[in-house]
mmCIF file with all atom_site columns, C-alpha atoms in Angstrom:
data_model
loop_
_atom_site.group_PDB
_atom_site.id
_atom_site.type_symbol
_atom_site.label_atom_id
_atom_site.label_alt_id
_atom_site.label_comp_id
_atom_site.label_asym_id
_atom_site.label_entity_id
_atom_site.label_seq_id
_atom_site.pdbx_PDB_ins_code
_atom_site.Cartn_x
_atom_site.Cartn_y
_atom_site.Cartn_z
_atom_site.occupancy
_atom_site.B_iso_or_equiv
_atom_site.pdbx_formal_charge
_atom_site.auth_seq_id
_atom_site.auth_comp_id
_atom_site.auth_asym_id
_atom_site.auth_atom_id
_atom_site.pdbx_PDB_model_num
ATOM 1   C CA . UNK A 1 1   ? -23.923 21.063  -7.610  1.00 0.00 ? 1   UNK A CA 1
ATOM 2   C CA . UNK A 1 2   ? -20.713 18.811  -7.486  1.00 0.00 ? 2   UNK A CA 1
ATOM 3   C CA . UNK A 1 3   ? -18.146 19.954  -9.421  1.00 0.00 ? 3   UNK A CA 1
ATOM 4   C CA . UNK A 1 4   ? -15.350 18.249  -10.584 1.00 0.00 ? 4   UNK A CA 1
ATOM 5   C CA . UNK A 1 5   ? -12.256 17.828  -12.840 1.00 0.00 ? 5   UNK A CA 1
ATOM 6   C CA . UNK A 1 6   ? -12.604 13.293  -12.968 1.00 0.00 ? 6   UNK A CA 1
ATOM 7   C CA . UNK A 1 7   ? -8.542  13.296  -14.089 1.00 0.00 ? 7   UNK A CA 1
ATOM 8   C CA . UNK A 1 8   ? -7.631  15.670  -10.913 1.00 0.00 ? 8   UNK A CA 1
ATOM 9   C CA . UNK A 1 9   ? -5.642  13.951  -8.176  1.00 0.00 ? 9   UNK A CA 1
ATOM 10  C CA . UNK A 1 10  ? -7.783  14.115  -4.773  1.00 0.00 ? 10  UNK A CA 1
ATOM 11  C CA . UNK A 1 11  ? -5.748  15.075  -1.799  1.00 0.00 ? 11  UNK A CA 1
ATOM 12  C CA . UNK A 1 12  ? -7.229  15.237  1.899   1.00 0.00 ? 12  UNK A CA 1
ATOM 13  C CA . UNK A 1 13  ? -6.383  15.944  5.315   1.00 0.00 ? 13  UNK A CA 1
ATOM 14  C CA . UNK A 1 14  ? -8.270  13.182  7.984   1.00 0.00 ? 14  UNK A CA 1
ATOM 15  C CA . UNK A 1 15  ? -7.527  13.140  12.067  1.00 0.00 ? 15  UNK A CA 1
ATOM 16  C CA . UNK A 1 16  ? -5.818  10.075  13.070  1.00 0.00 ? 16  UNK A CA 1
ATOM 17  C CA . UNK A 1 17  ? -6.656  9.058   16.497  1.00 0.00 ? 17  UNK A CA 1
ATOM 18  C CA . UNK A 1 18  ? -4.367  5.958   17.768  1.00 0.00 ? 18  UNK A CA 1
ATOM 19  C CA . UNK A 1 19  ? -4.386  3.949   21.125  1.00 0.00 ? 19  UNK A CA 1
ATOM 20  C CA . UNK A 1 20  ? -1.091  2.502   21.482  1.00 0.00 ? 20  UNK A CA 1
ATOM 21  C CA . UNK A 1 21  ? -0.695  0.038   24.658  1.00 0.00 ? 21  UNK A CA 1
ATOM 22  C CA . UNK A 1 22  ? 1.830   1.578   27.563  1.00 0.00 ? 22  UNK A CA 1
ATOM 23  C CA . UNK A 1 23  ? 3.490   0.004   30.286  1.00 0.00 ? 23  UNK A CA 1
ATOM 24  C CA . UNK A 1 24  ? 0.823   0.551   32.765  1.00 0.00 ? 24  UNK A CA 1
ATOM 25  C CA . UNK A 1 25  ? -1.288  -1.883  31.555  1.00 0.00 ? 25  UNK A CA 1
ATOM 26  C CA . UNK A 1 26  ? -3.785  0.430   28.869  1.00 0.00 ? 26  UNK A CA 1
ATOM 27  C CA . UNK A 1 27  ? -3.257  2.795   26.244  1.00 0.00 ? 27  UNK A CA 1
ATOM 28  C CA . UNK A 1 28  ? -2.035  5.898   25.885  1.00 0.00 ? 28  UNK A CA 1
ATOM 29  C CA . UNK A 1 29  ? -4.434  8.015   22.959  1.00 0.00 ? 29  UNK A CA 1
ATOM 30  C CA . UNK A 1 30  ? -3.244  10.459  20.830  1.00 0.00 ? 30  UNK A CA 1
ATOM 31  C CA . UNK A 1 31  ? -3.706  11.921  17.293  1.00 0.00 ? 31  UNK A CA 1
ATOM 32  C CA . UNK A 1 32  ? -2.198  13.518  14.140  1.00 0.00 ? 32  UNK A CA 1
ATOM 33  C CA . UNK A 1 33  ? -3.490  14.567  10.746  1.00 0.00 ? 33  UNK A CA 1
ATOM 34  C CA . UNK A 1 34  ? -2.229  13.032  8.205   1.00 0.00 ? 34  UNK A CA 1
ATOM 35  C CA . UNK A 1 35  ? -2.623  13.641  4.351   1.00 0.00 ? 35  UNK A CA 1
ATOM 36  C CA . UNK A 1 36  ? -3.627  11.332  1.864   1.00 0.00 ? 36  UNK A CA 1
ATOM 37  C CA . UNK A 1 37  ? -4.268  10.788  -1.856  1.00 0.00 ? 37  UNK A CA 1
ATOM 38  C CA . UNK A 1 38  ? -7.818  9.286   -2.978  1.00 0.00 ? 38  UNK A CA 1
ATOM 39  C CA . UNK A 1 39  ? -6.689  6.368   -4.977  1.00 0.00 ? 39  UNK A CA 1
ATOM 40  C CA . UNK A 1 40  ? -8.852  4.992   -7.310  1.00 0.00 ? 40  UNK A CA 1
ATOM 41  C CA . UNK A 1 41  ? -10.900 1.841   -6.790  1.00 0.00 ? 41  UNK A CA 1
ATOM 42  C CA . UNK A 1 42  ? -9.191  -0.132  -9.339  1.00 0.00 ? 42  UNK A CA 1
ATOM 43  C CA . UNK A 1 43  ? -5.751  1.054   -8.103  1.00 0.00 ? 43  UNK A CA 1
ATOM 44  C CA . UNK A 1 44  ? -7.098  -0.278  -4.401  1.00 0.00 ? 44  UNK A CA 1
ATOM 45  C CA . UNK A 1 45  ? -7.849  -3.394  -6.056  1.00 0.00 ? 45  UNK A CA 1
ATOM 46  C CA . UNK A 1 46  ? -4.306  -3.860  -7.562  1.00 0.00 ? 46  UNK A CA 1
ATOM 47  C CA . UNK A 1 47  ? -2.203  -2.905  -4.399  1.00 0.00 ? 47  UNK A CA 1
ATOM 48  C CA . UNK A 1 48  ? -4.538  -5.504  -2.716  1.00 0.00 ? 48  UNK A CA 1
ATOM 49  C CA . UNK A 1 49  ? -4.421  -8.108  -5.378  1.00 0.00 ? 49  UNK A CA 1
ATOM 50  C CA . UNK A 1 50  ? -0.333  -7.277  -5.366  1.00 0.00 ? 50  UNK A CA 1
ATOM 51  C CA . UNK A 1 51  ? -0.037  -7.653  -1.428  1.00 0.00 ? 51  UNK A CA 1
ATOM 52  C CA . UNK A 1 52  ? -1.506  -11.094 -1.602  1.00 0.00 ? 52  UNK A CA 1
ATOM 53  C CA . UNK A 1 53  ? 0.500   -12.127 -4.215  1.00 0.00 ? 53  UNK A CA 1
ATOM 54  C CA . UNK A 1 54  ? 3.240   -11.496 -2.315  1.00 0.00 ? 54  UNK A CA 1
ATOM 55  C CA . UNK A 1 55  ? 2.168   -12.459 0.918   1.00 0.00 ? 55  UNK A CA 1
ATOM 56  C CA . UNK A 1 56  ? 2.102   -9.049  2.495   1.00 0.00 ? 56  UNK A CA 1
ATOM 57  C CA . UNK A 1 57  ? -0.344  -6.826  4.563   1.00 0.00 ? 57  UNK A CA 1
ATOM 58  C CA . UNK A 1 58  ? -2.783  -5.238  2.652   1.00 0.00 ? 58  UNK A CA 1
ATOM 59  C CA . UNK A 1 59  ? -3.172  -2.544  4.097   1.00 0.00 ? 59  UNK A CA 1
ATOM 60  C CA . UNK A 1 60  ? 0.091   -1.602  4.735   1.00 0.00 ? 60  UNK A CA 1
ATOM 61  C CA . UNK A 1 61  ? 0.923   -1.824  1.130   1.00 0.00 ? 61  UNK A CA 1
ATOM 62  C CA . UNK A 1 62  ? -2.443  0.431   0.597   1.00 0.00 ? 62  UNK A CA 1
ATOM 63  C CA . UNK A 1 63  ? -1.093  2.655   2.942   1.00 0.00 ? 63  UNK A CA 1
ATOM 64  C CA . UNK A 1 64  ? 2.157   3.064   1.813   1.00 0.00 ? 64  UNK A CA 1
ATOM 65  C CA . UNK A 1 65  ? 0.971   4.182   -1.264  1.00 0.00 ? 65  UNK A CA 1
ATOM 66  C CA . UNK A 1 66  ? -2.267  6.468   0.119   1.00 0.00 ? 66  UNK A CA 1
ATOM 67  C CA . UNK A 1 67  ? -0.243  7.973   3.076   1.00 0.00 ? 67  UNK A CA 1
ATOM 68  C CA . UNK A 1 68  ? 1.298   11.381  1.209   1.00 0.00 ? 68  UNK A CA 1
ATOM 69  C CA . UNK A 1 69  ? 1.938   13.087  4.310   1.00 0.00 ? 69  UNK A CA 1
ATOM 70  C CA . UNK A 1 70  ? 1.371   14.386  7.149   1.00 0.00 ? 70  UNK A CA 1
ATOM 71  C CA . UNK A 1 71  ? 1.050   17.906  9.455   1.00 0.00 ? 71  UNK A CA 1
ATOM 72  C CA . UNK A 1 72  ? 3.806   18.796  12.160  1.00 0.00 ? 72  UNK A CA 1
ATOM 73  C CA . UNK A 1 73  ? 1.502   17.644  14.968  1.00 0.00 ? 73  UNK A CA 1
ATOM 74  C CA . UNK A 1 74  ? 3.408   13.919  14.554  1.00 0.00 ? 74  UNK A CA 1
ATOM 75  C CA . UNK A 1 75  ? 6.819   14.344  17.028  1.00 0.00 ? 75  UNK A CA 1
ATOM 76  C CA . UNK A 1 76  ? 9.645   12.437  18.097  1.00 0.00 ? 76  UNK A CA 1
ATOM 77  C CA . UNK A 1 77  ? 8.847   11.227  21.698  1.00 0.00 ? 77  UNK A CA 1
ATOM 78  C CA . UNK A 1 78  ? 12.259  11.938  22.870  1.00 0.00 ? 78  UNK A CA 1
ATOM 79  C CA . UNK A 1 79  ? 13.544  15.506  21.669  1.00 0.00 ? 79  UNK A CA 1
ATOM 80  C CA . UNK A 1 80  ? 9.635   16.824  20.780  1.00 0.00 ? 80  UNK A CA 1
ATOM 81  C CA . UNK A 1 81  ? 10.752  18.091  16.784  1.00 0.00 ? 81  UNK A CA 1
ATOM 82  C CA . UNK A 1 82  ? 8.138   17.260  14.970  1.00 0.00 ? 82  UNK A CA 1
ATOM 83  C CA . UNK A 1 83  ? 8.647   14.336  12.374  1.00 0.00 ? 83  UNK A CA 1
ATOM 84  C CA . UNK A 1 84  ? 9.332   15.474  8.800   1.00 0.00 ? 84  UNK A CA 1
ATOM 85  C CA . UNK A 1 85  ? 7.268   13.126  6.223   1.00 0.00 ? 85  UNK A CA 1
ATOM 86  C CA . UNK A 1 86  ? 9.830   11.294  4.315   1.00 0.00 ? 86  UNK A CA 1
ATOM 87  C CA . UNK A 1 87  ? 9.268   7.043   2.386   1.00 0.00 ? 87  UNK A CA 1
ATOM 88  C CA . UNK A 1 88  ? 11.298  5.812   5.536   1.00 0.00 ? 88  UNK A CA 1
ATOM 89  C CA . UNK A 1 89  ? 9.440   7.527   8.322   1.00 0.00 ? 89  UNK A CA 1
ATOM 90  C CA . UNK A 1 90  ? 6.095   7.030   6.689   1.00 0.00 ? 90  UNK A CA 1
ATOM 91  C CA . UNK A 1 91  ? 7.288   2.891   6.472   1.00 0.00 ? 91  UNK A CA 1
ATOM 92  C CA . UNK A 1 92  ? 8.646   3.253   10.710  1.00 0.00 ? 92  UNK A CA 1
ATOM 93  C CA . UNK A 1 93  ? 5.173   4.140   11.307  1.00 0.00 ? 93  UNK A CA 1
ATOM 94  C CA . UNK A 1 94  ? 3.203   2.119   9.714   1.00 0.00 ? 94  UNK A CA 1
ATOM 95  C CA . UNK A 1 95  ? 5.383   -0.942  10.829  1.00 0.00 ? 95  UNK A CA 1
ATOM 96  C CA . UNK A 1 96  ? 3.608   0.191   14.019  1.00 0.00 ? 96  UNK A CA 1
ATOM 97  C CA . UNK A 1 97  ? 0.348   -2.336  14.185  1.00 0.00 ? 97  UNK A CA 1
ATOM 98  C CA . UNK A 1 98  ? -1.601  0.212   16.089  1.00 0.00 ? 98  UNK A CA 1
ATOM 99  C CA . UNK A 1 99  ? -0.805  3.058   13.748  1.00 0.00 ? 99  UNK A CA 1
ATOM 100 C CA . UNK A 1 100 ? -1.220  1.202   10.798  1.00 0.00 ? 100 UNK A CA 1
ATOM 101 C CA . UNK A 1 101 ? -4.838  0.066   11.768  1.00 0.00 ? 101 UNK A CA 1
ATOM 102 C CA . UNK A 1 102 ? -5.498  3.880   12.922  1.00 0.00 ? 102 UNK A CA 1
ATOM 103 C CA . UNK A 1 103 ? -4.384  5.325   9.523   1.00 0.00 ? 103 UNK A CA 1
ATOM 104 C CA . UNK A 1 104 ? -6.016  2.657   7.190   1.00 0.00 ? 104 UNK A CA 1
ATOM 105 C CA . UNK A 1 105 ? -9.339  3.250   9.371   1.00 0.00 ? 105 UNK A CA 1
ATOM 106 C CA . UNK A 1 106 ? -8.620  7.513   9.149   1.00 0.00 ? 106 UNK A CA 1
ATOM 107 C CA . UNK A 1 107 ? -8.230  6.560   5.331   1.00 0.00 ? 107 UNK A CA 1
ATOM 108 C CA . UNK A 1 108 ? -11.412 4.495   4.497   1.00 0.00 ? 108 UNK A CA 1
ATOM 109 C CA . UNK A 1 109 ? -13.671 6.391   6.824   1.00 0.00 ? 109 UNK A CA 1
ATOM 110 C CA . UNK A 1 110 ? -12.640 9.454   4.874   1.00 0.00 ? 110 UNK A CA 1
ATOM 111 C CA . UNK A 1 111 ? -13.823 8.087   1.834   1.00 0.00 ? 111 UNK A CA 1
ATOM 112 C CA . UNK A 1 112 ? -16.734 6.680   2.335   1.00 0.00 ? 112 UNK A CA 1
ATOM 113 C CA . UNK A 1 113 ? -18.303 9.891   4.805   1.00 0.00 ? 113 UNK A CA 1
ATOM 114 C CA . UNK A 1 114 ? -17.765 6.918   7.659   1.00 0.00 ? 114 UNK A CA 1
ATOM 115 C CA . UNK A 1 115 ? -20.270 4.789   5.411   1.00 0.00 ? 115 UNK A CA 1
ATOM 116 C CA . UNK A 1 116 ? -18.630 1.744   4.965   1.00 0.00 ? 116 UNK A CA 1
ATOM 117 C CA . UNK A 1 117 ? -15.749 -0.418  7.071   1.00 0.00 ? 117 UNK A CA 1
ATOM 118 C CA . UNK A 1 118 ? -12.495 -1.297  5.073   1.00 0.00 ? 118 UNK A CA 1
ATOM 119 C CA . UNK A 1 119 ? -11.987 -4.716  3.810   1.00 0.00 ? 119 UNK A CA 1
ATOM 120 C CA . UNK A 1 120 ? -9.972  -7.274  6.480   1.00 0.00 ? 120 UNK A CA 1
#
């Protein structure tokens, strides 16, 4: 039996795996977790409807607003400290076309159980 409280906020962890292109011609793979709110379908609808209205990504805006946090597994190439979550390193990220895509496909394949594909 499912049980739930419909007015509850829905938090949830996913893996993020990304493949970001190196200097040798491939990609380097790596992975994070990052934390996420389950937004409502109508709220999806609006961000989207918002984005193009404004001529932005759509799933960047989605993801700026899904993307709540994530684990200290996400470091700073350079010194190895782990990345605390904050609005301005969330937005560095997902300025990042390979991250971006990775989260928004951790995000929707969360959702739907791997189910369905996100919108383009």
């Amino acid at each position: 039996m499912l049980k739930l409280r419909i007015a509850d906020r829905l938090e949830f962890t996913a893996r993020v795996s990304v493949e970001m292109p190196n200097d040798r011609g491939g990609f380097d793979r790596a992975s994070f977790t990052a934390r996420f709110e389950m937004l409502p379908d109508t709220e999806i609808d609006a961000i989207r409807r918002s984005a193009q209205e404004a001529g932005e990504n759509e799933d960047k805006a989605l993801m700026r607003r899904a993307l709540i946090g994530w684990e200290n597994d996400l470091q700073d190439a350079e010194t190895g400290e782990p990345i605390a979550f904050s609005d301005d390193n969330r937005d560095l990220l997902l300025a990042l076309l390979p991250v971006r895509n990775a989260v928004a496909h951790a995000y929707f394949a969360s959702i739907s159980n791997g189910m369905i594909r996100r919108k383009n």
